[in-house]
Tab-separated table of C-alpha atoms and ligand atoms in Angstrom:
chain	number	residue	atom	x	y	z
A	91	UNK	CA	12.289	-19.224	97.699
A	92	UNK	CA	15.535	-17.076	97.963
A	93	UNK	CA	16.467	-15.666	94.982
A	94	UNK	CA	18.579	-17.941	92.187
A	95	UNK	CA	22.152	-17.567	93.471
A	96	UNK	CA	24.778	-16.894	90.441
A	97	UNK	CA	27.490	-19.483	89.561
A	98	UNK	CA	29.547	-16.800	91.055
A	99	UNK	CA	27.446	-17.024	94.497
A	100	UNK	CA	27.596	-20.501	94.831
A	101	UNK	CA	31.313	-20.916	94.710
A	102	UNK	CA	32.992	-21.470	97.609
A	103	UNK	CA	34.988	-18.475	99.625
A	104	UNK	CA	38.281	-20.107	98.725
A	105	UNK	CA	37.232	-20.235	95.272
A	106	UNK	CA	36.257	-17.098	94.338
A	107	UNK	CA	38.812	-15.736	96.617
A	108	UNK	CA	41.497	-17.289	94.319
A	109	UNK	CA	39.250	-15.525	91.566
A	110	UNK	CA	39.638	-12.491	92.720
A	111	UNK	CA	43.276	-12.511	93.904
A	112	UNK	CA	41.578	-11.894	97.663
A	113	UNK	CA	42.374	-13.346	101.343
A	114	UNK	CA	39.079	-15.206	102.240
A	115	UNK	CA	36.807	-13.137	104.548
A	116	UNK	CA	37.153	-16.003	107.073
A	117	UNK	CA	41.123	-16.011	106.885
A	118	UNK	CA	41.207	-12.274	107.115
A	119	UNK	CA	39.203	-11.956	110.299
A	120	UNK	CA	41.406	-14.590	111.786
A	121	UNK	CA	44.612	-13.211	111.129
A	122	UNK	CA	43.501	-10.179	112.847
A	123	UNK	CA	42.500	-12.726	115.632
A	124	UNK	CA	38.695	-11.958	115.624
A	125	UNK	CA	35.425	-14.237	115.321
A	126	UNK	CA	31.998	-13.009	113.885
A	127	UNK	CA	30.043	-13.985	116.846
A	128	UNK	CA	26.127	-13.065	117.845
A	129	UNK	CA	25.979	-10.582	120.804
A	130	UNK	CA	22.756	-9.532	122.091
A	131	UNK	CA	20.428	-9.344	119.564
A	132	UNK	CA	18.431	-6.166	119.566
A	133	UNK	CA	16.603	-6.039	116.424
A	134	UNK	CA	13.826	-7.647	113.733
A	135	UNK	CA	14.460	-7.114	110.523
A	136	UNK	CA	11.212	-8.014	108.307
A	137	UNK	CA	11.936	-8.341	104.459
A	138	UNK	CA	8.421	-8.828	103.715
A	139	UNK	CA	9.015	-9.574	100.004
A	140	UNK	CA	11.021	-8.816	97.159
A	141	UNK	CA	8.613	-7.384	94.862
A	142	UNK	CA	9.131	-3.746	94.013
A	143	UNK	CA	8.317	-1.044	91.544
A	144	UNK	CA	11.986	-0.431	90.915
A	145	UNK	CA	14.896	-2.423	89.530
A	146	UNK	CA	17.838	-0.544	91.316
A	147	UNK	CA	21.406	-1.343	90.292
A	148	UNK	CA	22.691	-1.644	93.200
A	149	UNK	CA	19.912	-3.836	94.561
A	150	UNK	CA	21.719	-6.920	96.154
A	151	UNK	CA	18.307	-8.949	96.372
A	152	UNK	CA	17.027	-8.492	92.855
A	153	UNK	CA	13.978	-6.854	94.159
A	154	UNK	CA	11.888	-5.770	90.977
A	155	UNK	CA	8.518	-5.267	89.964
A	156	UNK	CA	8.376	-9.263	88.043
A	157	UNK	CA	9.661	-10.892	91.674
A	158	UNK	CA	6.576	-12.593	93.086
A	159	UNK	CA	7.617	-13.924	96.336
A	160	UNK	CA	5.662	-12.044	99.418
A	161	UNK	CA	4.985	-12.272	102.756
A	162	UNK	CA	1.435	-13.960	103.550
A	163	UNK	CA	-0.536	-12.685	106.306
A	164	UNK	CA	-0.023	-16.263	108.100
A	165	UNK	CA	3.774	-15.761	108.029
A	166	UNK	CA	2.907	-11.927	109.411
A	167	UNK	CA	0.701	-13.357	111.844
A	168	UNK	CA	3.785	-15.742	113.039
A	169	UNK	CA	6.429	-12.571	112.602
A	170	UNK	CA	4.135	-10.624	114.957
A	171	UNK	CA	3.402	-13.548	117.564
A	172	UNK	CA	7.485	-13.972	117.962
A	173	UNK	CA	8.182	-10.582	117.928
A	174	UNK	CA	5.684	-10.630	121.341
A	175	UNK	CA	7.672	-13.873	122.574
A	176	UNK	CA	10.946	-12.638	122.477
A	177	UNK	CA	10.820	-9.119	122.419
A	178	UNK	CA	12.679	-6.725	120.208
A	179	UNK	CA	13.696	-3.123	121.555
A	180	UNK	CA	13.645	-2.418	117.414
A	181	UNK	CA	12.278	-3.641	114.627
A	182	UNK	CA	12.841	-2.879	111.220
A	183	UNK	CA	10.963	-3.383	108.244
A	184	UNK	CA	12.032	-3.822	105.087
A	185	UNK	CA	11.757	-5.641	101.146
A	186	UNK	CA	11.893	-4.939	98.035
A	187	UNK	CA	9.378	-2.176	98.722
A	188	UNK	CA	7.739	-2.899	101.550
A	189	UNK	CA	4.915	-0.410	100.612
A	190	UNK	CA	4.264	-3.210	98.104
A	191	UNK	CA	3.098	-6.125	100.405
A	192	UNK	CA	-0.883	-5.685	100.844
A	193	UNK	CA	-0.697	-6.772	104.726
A	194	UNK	CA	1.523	-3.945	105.370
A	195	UNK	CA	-0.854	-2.308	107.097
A	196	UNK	CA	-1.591	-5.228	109.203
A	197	UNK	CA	1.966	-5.839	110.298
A	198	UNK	CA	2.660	-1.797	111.336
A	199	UNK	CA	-0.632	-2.081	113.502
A	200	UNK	CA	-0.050	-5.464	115.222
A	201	UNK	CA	3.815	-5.073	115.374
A	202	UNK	CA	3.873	-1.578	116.973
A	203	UNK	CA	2.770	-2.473	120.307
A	204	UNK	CA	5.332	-4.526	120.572
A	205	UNK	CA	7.898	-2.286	119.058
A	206	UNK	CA	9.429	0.288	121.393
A	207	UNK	CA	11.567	1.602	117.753
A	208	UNK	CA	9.960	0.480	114.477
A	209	UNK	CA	11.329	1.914	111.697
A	210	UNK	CA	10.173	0.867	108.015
A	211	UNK	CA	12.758	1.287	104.916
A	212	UNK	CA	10.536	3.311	102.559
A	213	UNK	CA	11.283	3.461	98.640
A	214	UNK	CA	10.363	7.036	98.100
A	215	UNK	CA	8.662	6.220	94.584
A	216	UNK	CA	6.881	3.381	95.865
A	217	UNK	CA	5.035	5.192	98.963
A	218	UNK	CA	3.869	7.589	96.682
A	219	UNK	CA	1.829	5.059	94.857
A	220	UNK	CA	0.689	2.469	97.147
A	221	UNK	CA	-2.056	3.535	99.584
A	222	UNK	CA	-0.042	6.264	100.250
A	223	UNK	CA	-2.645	8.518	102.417
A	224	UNK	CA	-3.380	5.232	104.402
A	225	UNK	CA	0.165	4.357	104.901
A	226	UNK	CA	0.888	7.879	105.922
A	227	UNK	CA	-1.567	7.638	108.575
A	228	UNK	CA	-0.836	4.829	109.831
A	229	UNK	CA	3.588	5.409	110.297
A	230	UNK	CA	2.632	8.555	111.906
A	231	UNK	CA	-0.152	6.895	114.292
A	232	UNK	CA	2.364	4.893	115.374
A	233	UNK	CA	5.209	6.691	115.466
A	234	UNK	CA	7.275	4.360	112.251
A	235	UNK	CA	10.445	6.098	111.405
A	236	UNK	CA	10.972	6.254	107.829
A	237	UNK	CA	13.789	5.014	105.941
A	238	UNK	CA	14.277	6.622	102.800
A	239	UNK	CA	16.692	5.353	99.950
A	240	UNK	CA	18.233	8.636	98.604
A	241	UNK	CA	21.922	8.056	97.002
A	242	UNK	CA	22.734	11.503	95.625
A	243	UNK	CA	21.623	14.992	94.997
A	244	UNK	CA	22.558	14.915	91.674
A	245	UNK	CA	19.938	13.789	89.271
A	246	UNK	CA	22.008	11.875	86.909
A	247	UNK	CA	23.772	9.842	89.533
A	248	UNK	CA	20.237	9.186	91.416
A	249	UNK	CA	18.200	8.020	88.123
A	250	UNK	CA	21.417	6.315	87.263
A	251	UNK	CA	21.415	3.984	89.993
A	252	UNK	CA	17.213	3.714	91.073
A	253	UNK	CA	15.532	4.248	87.502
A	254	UNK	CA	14.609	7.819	85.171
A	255	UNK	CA	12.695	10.569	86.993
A	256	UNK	CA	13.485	8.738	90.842
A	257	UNK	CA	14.958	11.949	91.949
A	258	UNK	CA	12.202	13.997	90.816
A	259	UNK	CA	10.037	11.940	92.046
A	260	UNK	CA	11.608	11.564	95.665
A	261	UNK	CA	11.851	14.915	96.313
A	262	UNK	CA	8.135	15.129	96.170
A	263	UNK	CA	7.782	12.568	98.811
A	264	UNK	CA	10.131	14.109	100.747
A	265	UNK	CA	8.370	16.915	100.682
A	266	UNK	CA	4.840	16.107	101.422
A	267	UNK	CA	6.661	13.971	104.118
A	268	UNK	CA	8.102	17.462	105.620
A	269	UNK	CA	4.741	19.014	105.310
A	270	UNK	CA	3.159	16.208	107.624
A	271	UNK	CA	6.391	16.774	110.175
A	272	UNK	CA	8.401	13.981	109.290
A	273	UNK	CA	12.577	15.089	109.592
A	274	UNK	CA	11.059	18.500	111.350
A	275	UNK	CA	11.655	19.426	114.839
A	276	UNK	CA	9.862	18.655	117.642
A	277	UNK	CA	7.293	16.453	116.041
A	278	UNK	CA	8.807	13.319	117.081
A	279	UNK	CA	8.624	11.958	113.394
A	280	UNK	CA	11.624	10.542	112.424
A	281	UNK	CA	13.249	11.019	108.963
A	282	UNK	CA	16.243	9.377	108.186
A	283	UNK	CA	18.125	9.201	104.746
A	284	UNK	CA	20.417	6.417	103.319
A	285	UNK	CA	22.698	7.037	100.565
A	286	UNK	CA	24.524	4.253	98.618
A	287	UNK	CA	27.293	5.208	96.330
A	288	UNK	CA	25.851	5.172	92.980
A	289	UNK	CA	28.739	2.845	91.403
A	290	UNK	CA	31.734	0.965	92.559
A	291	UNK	CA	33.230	2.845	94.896
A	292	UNK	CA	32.956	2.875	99.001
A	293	UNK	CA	30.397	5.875	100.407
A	294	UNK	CA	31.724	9.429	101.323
A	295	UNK	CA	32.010	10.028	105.258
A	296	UNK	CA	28.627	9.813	106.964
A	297	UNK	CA	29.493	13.035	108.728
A	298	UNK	CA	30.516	15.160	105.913
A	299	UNK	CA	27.824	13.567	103.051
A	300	UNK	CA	25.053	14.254	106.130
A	301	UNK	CA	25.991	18.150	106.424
A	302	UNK	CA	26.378	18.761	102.589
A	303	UNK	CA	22.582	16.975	101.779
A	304	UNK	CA	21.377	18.985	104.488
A	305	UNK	CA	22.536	22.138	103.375
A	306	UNK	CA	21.592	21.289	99.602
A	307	UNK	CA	18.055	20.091	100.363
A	308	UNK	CA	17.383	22.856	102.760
A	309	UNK	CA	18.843	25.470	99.945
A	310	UNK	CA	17.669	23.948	96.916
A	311	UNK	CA	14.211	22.206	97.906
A	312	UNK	CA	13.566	23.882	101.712
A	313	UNK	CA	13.447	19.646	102.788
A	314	UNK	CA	14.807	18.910	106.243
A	315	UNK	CA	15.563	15.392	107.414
A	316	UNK	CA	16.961	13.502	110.983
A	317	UNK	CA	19.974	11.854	110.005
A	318	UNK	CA	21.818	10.715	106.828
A	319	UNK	CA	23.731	6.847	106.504
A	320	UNK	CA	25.932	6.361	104.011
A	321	UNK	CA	26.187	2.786	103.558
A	322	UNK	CA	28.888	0.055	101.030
A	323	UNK	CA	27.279	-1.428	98.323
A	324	UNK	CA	27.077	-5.018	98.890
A	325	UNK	CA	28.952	-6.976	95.886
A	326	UNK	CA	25.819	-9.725	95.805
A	327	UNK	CA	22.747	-10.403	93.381
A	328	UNK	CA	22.209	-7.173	90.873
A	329	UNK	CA	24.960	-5.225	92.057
A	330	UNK	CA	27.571	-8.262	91.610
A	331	UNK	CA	25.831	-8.762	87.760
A	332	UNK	CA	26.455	-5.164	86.664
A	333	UNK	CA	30.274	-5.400	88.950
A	334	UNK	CA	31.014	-8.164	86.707
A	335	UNK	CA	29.485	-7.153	83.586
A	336	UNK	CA	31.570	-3.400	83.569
A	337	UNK	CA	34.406	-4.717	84.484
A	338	UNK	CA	34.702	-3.630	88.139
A	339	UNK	CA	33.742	-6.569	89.944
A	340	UNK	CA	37.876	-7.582	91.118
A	341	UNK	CA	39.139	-3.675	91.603
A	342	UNK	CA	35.941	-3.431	93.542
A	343	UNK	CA	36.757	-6.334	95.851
A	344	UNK	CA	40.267	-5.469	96.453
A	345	UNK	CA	39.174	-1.850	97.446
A	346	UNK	CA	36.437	-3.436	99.805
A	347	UNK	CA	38.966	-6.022	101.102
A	348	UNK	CA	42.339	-3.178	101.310
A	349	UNK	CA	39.693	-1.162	103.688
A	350	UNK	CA	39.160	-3.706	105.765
A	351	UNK	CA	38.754	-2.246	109.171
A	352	UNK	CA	39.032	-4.591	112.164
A	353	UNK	CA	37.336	-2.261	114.658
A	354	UNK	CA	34.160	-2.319	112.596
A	355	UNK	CA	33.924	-5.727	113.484
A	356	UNK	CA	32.748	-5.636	117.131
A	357	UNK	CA	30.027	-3.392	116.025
A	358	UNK	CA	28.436	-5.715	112.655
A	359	UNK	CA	24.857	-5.248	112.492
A	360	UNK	CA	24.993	-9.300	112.219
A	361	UNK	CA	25.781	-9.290	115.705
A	362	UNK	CA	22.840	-7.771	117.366
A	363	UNK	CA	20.167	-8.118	114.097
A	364	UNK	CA	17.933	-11.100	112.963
A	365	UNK	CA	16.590	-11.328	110.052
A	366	UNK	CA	13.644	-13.274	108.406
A	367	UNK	CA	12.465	-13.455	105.017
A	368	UNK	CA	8.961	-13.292	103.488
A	369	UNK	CA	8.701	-17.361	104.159
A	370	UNK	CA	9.660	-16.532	107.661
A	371	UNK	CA	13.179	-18.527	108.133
A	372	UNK	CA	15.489	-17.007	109.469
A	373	UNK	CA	19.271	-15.380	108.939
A	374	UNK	CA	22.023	-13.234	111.192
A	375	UNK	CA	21.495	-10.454	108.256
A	376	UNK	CA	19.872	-8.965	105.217
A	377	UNK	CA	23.043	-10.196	102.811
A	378	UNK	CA	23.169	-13.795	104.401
A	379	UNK	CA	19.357	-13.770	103.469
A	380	UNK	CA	20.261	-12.505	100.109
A	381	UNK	CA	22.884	-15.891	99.520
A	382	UNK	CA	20.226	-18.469	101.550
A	383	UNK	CA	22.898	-18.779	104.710
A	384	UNK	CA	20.740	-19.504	107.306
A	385	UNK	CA	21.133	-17.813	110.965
A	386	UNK	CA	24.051	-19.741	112.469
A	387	UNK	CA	23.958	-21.859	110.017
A	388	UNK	CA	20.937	-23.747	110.024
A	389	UNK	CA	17.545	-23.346	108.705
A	390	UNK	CA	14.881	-22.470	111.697
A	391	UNK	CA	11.467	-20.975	110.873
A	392	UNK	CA	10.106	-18.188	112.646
A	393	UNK	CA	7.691	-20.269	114.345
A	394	UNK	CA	10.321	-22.275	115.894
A	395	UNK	CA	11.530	-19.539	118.041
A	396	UNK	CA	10.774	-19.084	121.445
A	397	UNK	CA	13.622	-16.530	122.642
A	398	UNK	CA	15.681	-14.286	120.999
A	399	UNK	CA	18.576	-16.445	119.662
A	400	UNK	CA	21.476	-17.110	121.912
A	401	UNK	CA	24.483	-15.129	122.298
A	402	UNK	CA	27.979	-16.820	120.798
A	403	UNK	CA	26.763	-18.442	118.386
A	404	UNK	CA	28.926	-18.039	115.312
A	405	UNK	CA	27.774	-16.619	111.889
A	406	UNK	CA	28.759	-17.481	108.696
A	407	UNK	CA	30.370	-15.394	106.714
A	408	UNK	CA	31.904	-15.035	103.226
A	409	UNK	CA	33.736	-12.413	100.779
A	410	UNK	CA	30.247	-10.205	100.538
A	411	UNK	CA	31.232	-9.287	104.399
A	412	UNK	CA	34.166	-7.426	103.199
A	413	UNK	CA	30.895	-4.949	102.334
A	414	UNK	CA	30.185	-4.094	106.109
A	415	UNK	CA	33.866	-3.885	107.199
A	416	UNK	CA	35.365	-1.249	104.751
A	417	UNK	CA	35.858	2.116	106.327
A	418	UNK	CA	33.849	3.048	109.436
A	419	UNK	CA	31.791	-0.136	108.815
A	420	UNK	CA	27.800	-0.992	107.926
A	421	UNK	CA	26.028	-0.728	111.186
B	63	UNK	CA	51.587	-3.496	74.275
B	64	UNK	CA	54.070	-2.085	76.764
B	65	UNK	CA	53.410	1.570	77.710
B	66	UNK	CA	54.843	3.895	79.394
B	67	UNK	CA	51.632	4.596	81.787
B	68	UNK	CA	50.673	1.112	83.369
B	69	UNK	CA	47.457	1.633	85.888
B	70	UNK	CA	49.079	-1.138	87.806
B	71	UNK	CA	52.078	1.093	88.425
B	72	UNK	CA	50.114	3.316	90.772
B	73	UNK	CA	49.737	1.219	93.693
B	74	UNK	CA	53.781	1.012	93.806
B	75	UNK	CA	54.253	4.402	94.342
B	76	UNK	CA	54.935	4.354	98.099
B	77	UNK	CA	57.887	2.019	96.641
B	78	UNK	CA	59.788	5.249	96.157
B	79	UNK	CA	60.778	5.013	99.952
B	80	UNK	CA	63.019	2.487	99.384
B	81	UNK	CA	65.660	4.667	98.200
B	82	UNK	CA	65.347	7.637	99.929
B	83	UNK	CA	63.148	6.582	103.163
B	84	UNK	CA	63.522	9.783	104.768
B	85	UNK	CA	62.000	12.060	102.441
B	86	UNK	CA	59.019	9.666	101.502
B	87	UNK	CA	58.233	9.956	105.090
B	88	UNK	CA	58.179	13.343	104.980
B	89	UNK	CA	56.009	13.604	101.374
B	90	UNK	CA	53.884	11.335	102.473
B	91	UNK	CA	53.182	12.513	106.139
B	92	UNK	CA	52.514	16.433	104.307
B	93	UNK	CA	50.791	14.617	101.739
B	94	UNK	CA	48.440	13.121	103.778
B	95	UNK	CA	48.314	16.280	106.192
B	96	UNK	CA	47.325	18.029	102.669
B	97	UNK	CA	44.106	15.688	101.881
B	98	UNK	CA	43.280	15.605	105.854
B	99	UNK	CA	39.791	18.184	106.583
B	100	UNK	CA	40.557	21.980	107.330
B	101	UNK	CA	39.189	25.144	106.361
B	102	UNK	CA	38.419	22.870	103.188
B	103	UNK	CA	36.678	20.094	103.348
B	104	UNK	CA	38.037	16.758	101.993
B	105	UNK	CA	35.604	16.892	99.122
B	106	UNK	CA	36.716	20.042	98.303
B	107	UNK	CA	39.948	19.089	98.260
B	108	UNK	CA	39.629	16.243	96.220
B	109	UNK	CA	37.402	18.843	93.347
B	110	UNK	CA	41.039	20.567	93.343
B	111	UNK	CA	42.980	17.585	93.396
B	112	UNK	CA	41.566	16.455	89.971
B	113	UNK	CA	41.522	19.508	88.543
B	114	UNK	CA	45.395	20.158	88.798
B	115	UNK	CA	45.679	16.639	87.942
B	116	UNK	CA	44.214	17.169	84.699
B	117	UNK	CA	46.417	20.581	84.689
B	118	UNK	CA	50.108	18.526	85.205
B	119	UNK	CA	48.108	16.173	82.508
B	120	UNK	CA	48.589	13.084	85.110
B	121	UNK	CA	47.036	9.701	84.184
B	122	UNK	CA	48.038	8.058	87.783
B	123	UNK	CA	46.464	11.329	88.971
B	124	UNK	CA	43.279	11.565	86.818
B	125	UNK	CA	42.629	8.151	87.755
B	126	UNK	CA	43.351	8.985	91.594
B	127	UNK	CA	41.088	11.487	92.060
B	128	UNK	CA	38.273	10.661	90.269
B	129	UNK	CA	38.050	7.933	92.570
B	130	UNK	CA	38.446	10.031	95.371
B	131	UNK	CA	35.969	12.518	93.967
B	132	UNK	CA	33.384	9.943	93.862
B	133	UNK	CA	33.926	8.451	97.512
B	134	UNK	CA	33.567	12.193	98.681
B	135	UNK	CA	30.010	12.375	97.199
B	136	UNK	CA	30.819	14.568	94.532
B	137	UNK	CA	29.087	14.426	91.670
B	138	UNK	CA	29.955	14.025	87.920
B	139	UNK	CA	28.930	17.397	87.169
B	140	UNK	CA	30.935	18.795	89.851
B	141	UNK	CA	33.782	17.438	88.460
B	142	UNK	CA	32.948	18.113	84.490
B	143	UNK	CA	32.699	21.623	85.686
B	144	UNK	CA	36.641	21.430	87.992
B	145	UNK	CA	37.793	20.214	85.384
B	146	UNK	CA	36.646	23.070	82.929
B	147	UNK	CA	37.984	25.274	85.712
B	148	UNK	CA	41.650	23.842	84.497
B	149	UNK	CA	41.050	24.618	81.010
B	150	UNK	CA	39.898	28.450	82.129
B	151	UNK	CA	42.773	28.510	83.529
B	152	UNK	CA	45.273	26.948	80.924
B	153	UNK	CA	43.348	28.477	78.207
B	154	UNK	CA	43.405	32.277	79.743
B	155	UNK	CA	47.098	31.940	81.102
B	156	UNK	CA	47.787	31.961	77.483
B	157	UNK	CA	45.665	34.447	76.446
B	158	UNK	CA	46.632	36.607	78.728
B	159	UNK	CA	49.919	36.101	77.296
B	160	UNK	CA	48.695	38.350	73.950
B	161	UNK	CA	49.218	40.927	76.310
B	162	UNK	CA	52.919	40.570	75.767
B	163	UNK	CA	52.259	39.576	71.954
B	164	UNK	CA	50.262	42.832	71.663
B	165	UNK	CA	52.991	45.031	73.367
B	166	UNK	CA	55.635	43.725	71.283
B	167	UNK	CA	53.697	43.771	67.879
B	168	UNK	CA	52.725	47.625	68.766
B	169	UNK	CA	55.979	48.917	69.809
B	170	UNK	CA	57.711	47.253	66.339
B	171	UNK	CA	54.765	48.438	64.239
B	172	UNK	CA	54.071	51.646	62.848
C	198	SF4	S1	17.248	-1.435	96.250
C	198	SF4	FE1	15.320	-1.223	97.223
C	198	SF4	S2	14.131	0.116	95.887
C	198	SF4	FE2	15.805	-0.640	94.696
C	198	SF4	S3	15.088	-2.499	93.659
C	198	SF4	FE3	16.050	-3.207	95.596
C	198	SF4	S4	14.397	-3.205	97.005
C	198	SF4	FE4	13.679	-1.991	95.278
């Protein structure tokens, strides 16, 4: 089941777009005389449940340690069998904290023969207490590259957004990470950060926020990682709650919508991503999966697929999209 | 209640062009040159932005730039401590003004 949507979800894009004062998403890309349309899809995205030990702010799936639904083994089993059918140069695992699902394990063994580039979004906090040794093992067997949510350097602004003591508590990962040569050269164990802005405004420059945690993780807590992403905070689930509970949730829309940039649109993660959730059905994207939009439209299970889904098709959209198009874009 | 400061006002301040086009080109294109990355980096910048800001006591500006602060990663205790930067500032340019006090007081004295 896909999390409850709001009453503000379930309205159409015209609807809340009068709300808001806002150009529809779908009127906006067609005044710049563009289509969202699938291109070759190159990657698997997993959410393999929504349970997780934290209950982030920013958290556009409600993920949270009282969420129950998880990815069985038999839906793993299918996930692993189409991944082999159609191929994926990546795939990408993700949740709630995926660290969380019991078959994890199971997937990273069976999957990674398949997976030229698997890469597993890892809640700092959560690795450190599930199996954590095991898990360890396991990514650096097979080569995972890790994922890790980090929005800030600043305490206040981290606990503020993922929960007391997360920074603290990261920066130990990190570091035992570091120790087994994850983010340090020429190990061929891939760190990567991602930063989400830790309120309701749009991310600092990748560039610039990737040289200034570098420099104050190296200084302050001798941690070295691969690369940095700063990515928009998508106005859905927990995130569009606290948006419209301080206030912020219009302002925040009309700064996602003013920033729209229509060269970010040829390069939408949508485009080249699929996405299936812990049932195994599947959607063009993590935010789609987040509303129940089904890939192009229309609900197909996992085991349905033969191929990797055809090129053209269109994918919905709505005013959540405005998300991936501000600035430079959500890749 | 009408006031004087209206947060609405801000986003009509490229309006001002319509009278004098010319010369809001030119503010705006050295504006913009300003904020652009140089020896300084945007972030850094936008630290010095707010704390003039809250020097020339400017609401627009306040409001501005703590935006901007926090879309260039910076961090509220960056800014807390800018901002205290402006009050060194304002606080010792009048101190040091004693200087003058004191050199008056002394030569009148006995
Ligand atoms: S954002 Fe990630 S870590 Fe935070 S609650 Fe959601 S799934 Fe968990």
């Amino acid at each position: 089941m896909v999390p409850e949507l709001t009453s503000a979800d379930t309205l159409s894009d015209a609807e809340r777009s009068s709300a808001h004062g806002l150009e529809p998403f779908s009127g906006c890309l067609a005044r710049h005389g563009l289509e969202l349309n699938r291109g070759q899809t190159n990657t698997l995205q997993i959410n393999v449940g929504l349970i997780c030990n934290q209950v982030c702010r920013h958290c556009h799936l409600e993920a949270g340690p009282n969420r129950s639904e998880i990815m069985s083994k038999k839906t793993i089993e299918e996930v692993v069998a189409y991944a082999k059918r159609a191929s994926f140069p990546v795939v990408d695992i993700t949740g709630g904290a995926p660290e969380m699902n019991p078959h994890l394990g199971y997937l990273i063994e069976n999957i990674a023969p398949v997976a030229p580039r698997l890469m597993m979004r890892a809640n700092l906090t959560a690795l450190a207490k599930e199996n954590t040794d095991y898990l360890l093992r396991l990514c650096m067997a097979n080569r995972v590259v890790i994922a890790a949510s980090f929005p800030a350097v600043s305490a206040s602004q981290t606990d503020s957004q993922r929960g007391k003591g997360v920074l603290e508590k990261s920066i130990t990962m990190l570091k035992k990470l570091n120790d087994l040569g994850y983010g340090r050269d020429g190990t061929g164990l891939e760190l990567n950060l991602v930063s989400n802005p830790t309120g309701a405004f749009l991310p600092a420059s990748q560039d610039q926020a990737e040289k200034r945690f570098r420099r104050y993780l190296e200084t302050k807590w001798g941690l070295s990682f691969n690369n940095l992403f700063t990515f928009a905070n998508v106005p859905l689930g927990r995130f569009r709650t606290w948006l419209a509970d301080s206030g912020n949730l219009d302002s925040y829309m009309k700064k996602l919508s003013a920033s729209f940039n229509p060269c970010a649109v040829e390069g939408l993660m949508c485009r080249t991503l699929l996405s299936v959730n812990w049932e195994g059905y599947l959607f063009d994207c993590d935010f789609n999966l987040a509303m129940g939009v089904y890939l192009a439209g229309r609900k197909r299970h996992i085991s349905e697929m033969d191929d990797l889904p055809e090129p053209g098709t269109q994918i919905p959209t709505g005013n959540h999209c405005y998300a991936c198009t501000a600035g430079s874009g959500f890749t | 209640m009408d006031t004087y400061y209206d947060p609405k006002d801000l986003p009509k301040f490229a309006d001002i062009g319509e009278e004098a086009p010319e010369l809001a080109k030119k503010f705006f294109d050295y504006y913009g040159a300003v904020f652009a990355e140089g020896e300084l980096t945007e972030r850094e910048k936008a630290l010095i932005a707010l704390a003039v800001a809250h020097a020339v006591q400017c609401p627009y500006c306040i409001d501005a730039y703590t935006q901007t602060c926090l879309e260039r990663g910076a961090s509220l205790g960056e800014m807390t401590e800018a901002v205290h930067v402006t009050t060194a500032i304002r606080g010792g340019a009048s101190l040091v003004h004693a200087t003058q006090m004191r050199k008056i007081a002394k030569k009148l004295s006995m």
